[in-house]
CSV table of C-alpha atoms in Angstrom, one decimal:
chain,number,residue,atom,x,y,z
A,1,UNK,CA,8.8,-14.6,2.1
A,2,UNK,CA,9.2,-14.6,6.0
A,3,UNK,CA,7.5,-11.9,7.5
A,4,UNK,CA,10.6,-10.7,9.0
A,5,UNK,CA,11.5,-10.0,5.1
A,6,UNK,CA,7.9,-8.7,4.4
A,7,UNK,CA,7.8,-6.1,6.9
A,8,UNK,CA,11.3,-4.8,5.9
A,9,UNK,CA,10.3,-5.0,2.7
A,10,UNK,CA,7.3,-2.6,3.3
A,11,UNK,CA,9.6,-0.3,5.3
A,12,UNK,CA,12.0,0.1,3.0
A,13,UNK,CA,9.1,0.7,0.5
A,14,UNK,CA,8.6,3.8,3.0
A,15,UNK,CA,12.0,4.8,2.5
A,16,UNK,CA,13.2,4.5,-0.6
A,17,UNK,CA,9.9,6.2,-2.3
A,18,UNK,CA,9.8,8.6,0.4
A,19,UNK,CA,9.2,11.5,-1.9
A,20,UNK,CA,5.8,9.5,-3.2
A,21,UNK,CA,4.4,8.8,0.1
A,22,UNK,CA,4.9,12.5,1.5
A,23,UNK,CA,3.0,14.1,-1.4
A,24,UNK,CA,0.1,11.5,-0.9
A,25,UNK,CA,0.2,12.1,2.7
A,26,UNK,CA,0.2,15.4,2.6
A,27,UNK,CA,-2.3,15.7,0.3
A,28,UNK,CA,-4.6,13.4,2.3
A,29,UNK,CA,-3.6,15.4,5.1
A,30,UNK,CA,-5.2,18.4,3.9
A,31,UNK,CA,-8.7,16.8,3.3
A,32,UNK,CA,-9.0,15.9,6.6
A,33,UNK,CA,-10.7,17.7,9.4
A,34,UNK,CA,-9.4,19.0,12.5
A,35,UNK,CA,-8.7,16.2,14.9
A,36,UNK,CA,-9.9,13.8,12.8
A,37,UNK,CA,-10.3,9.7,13.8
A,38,UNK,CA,-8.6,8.3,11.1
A,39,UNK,CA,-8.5,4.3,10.1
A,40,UNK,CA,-5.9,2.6,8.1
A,41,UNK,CA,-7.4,-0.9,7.0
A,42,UNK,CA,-4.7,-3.2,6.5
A,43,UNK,CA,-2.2,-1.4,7.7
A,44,UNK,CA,0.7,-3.6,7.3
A,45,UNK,CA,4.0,-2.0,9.6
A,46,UNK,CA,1.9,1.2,9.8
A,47,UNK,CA,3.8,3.6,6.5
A,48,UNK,CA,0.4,5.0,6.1
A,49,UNK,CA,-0.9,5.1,9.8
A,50,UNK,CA,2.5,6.5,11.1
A,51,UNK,CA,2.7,8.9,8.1
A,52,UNK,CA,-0.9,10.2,9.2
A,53,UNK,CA,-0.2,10.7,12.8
A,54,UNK,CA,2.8,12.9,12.5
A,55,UNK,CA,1.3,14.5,9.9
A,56,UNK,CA,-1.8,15.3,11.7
A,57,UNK,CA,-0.5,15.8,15.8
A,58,UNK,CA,-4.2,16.1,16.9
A,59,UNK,CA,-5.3,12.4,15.0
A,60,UNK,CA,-6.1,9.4,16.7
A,61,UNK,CA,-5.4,6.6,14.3
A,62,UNK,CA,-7.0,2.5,14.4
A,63,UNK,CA,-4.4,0.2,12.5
A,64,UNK,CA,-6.4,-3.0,11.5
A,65,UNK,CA,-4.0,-5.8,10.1
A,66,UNK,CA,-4.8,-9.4,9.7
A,67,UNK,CA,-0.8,-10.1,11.0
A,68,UNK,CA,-0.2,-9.6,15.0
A,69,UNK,CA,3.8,-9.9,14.0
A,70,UNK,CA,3.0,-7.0,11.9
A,71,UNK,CA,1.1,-4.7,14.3
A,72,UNK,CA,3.7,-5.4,17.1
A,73,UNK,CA,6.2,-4.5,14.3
A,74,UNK,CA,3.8,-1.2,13.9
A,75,UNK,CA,3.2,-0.5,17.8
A,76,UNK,CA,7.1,-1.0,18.4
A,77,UNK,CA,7.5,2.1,15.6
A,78,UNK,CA,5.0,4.4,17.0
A,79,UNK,CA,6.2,4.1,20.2
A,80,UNK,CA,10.2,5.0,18.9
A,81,UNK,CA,8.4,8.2,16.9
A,82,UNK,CA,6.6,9.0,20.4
A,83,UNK,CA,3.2,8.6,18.6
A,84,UNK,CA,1.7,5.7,20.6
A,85,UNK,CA,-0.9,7.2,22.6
A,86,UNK,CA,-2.7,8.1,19.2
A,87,UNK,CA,-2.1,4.9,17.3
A,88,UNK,CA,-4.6,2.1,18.2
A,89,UNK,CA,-4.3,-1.2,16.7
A,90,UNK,CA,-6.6,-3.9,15.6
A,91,UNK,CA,-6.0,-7.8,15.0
A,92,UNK,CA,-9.0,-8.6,12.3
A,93,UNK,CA,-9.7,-10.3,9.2
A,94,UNK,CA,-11.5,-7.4,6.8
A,95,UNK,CA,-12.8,-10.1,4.7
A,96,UNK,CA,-15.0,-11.5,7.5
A,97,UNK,CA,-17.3,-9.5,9.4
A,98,UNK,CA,-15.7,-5.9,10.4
A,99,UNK,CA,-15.2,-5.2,14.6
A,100,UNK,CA,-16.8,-1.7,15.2
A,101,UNK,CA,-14.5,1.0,13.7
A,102,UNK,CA,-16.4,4.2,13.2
A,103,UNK,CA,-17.3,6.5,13.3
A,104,UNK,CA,-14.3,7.8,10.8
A,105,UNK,CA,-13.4,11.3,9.3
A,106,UNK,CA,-10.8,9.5,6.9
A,107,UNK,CA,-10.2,5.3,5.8
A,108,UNK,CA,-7.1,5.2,4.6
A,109,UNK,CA,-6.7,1.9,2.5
A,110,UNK,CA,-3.0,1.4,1.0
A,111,UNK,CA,-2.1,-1.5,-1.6
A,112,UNK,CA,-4.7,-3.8,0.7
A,113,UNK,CA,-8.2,-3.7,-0.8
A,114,UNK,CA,-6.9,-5.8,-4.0
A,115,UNK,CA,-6.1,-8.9,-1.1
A,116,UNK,CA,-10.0,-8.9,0.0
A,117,UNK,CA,-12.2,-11.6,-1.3
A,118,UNK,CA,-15.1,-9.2,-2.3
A,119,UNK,CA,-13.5,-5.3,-2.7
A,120,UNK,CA,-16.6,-4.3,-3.2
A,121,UNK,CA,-18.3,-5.8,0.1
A,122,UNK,CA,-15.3,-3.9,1.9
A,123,UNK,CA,-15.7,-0.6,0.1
A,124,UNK,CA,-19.5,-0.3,1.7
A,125,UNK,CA,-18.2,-1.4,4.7
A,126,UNK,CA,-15.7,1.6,4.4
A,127,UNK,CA,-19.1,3.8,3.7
A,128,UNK,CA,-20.4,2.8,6.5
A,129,UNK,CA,-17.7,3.3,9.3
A,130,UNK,CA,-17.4,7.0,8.0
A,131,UNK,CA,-18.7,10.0,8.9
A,132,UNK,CA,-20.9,11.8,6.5
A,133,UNK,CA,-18.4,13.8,4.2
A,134,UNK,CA,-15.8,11.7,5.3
A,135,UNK,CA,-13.3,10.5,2.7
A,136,UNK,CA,-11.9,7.7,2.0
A,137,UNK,CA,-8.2,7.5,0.4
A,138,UNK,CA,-7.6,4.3,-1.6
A,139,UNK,CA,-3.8,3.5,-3.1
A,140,UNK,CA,-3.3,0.8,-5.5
A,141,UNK,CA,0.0,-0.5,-7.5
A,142,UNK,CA,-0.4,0.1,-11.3
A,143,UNK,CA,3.3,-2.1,-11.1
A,144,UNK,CA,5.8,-3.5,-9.1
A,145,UNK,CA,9.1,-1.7,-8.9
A,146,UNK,CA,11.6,-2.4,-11.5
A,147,UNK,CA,15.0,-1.9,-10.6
A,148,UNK,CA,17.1,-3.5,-13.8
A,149,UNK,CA,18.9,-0.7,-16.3
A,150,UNK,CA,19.0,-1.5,-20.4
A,151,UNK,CA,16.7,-3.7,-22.8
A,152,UNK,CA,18.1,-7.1,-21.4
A,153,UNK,CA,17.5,-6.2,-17.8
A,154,UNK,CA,13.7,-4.4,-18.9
A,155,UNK,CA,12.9,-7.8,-20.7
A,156,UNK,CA,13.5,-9.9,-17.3
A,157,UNK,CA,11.8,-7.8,-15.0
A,158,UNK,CA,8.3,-8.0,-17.7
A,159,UNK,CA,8.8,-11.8,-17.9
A,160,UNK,CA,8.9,-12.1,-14.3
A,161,UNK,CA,6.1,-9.3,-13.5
A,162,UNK,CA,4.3,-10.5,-16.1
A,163,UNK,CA,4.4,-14.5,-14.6
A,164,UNK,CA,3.5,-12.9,-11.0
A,165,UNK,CA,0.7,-11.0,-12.6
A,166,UNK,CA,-1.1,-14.6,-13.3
A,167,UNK,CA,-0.2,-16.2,-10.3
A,168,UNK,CA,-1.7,-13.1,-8.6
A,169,UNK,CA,-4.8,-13.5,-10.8
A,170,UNK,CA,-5.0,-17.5,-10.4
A,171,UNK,CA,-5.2,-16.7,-6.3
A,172,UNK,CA,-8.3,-14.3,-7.2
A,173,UNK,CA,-6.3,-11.4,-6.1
A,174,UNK,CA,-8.1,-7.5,-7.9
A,175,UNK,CA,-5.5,-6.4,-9.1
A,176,UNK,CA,-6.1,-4.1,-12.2
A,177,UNK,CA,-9.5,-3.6,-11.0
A,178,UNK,CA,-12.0,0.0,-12.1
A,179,UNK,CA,-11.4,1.5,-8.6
A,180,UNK,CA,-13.5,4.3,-9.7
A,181,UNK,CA,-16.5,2.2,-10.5
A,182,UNK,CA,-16.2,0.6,-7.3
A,183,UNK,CA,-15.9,3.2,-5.0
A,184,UNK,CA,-19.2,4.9,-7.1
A,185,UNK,CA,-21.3,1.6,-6.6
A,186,UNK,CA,-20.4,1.3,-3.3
A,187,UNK,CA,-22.2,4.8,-2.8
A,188,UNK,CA,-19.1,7.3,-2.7
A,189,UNK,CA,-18.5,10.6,-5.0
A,190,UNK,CA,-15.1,10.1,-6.4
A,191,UNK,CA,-13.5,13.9,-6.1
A,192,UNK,CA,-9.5,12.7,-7.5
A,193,UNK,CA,-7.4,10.3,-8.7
A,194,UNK,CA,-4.0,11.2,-9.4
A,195,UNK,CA,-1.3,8.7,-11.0
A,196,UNK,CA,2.6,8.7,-9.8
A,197,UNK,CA,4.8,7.7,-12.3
A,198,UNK,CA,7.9,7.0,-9.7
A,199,UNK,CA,11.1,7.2,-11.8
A,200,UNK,CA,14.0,7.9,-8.7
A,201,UNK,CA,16.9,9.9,-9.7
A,202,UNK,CA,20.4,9.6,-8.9
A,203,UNK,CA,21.9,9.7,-5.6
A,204,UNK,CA,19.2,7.2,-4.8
A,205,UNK,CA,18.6,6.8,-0.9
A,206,UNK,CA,21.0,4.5,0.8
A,207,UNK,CA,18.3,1.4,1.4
A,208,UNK,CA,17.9,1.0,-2.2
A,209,UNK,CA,20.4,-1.5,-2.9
A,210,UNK,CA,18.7,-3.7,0.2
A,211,UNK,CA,15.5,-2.4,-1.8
A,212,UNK,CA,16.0,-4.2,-5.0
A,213,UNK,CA,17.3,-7.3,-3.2
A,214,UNK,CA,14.3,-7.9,-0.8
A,215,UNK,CA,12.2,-7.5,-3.8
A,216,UNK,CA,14.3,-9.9,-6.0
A,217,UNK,CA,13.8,-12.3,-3.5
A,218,UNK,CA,10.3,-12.8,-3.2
A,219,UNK,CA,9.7,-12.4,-6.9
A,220,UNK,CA,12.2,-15.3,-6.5
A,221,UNK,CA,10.2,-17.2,-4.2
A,222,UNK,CA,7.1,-16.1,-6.0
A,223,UNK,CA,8.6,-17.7,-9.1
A,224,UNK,CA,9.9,-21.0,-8.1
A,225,UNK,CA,8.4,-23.4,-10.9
A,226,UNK,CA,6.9,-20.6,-13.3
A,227,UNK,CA,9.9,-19.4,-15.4
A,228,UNK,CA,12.8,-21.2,-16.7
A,229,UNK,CA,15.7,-21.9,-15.1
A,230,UNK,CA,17.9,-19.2,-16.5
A,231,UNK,CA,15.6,-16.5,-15.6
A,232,UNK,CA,15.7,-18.3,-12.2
A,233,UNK,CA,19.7,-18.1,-11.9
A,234,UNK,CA,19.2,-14.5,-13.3
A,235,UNK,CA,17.4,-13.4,-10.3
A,236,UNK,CA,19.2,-15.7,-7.5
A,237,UNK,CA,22.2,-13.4,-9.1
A,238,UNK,CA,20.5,-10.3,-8.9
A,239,UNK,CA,19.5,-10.8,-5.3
A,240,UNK,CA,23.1,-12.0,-4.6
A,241,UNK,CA,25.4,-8.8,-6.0
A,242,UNK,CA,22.2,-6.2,-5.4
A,243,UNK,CA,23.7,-4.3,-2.6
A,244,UNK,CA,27.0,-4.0,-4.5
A,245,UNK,CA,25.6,-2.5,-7.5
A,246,UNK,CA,25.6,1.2,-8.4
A,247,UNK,CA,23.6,1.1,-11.8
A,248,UNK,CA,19.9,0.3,-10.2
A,249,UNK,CA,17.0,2.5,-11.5
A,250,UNK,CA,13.9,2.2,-9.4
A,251,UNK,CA,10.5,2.6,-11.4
A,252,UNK,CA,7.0,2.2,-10.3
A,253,UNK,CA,3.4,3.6,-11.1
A,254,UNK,CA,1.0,4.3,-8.2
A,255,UNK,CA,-2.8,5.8,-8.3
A,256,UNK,CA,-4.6,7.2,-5.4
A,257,UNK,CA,-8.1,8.2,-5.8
A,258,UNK,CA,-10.0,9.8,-3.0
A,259,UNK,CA,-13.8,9.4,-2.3
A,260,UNK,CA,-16.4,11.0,-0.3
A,261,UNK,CA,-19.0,9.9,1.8
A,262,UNK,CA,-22.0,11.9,0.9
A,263,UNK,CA,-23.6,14.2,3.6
A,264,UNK,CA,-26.8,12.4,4.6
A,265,UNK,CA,-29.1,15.7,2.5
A,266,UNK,CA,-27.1,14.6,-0.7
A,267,UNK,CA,-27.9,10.4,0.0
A,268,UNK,CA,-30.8,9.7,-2.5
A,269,UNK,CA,-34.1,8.4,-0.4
């Protein structure tokens, strides 16, 4: 998918499950100190560092990205909020070694630790740039968001999911990994995990229809080769009469654990 696509994608993400990512930013939000230094690691077009910085008016937030298109997508958002002078960004590659960050009162990693090569190298990294009893808020997809109503439309969306769930796993990606574990290996105390089970009620927002046919289309592109050809036409259909469609559901599961750094009296010597 063209970035272009991606980075609507992930704002529309922002929009449509709006409801989702206020409760997890407001929760987050209320673990955090008082003018807290805050960094979102790969922060994509900035949902969670944008979130964070209105939410919390005396932040200063560092957005670190791989993608320059995507933090020039980011800084031309925070400057149309009026949030610029306290959102910093960063052009680097988490899997090789970090720039200087910290020191951090929160890390905020959203749906981007399951792309590193070794989540556990980046989880002590995330230790390290934080303050002592810091915390550390990770968010990973349980699923994808379904959009298809009844048994025939359920059946294509777990073929498809189900096909990008092993190409995903063939390009080493951690999805479906013990976040918990993790995060306790890598020297944090695990205080919460909640799970959101996203089901969206009617009237859905007005984006959803463009929603469900961005995310048709890469699971499209994604697909190319791996299922047959009907489910193939299925979804160049789908993707085609999306926006004029008033039966969409959208579905999704989401868990967000949050982590302390220990205060250095707690750190076994």
């Amino acid at each position: 998918m063209a970035h272009s696509h991606l980075a609507e994608l992930l704002d529309l993400d922002a929009d449509v499950l709006h409801e989702y990512h206020r409760d997890v930013i407001t929760w987050v939000g209320s673990v955090t100190p008082a003018r807290p230094r805050i960094i979102d690691l790969g922060a994509g077009t900035g949902t969670g560092a944008l979130a964070l910085a209105r939410q919390l008016p005396d932040a200063e937030v560092v957005a670190i990205d791989v993608s320059e298109p995507m933090l020039e997508h980011l800084r031309h958002k925070a400057g149309a909020l009026g949030v610029a002078d306290r959102i910093h960004t960063v052009q680097a590659d988490l899997d090789q070694p970090w720039p200087p960050l910290g020191p951090a009162d929160l890390v905020w990693a959203s749906a981007s630790l399951h792309h590193m090569a070794d989540p556990g190298r980046a989880l002590t990294r995330a230790l390290a740039t934080l303050r002592p009893g810091g915390v550390l808020a990770v968010t990973e997809l349980d699923s994808f968001p379904r959009f298809l109503p009844g048994k025939a439309g359920a059946a294509l969306e777990d073929r498809c999911h189900d096909a990008l769930a092993e190409i995903r796993a063939e390009a080493g990606l951690h999805m479906g990994e013990d976040w918990g574990a993790l995060l306790t290996k890598a020297g944090f105390t695990v205080e919460a995990e909640r799970h959101f089970d996203i089901a969206l009620q009617p009237p859905f927002p007005a984006a959803t229809g463009r929603y469900a046919q961005l995310s048709f289309q890469r699971m499209r592109h994604g697909l190319d080769g791996r299922i047959d050809t009907g489910d193939l036409a299925a979804l160049d259909a789908l993707a085609a009469g999306a926006l004029g469609r008033d039966d969409l559901t959208v579905r999704a599961t989401r868990t967000v654990w949050l982590a302390r750094r220990p205060e250095e009296s707690q750190v076994p010597q």
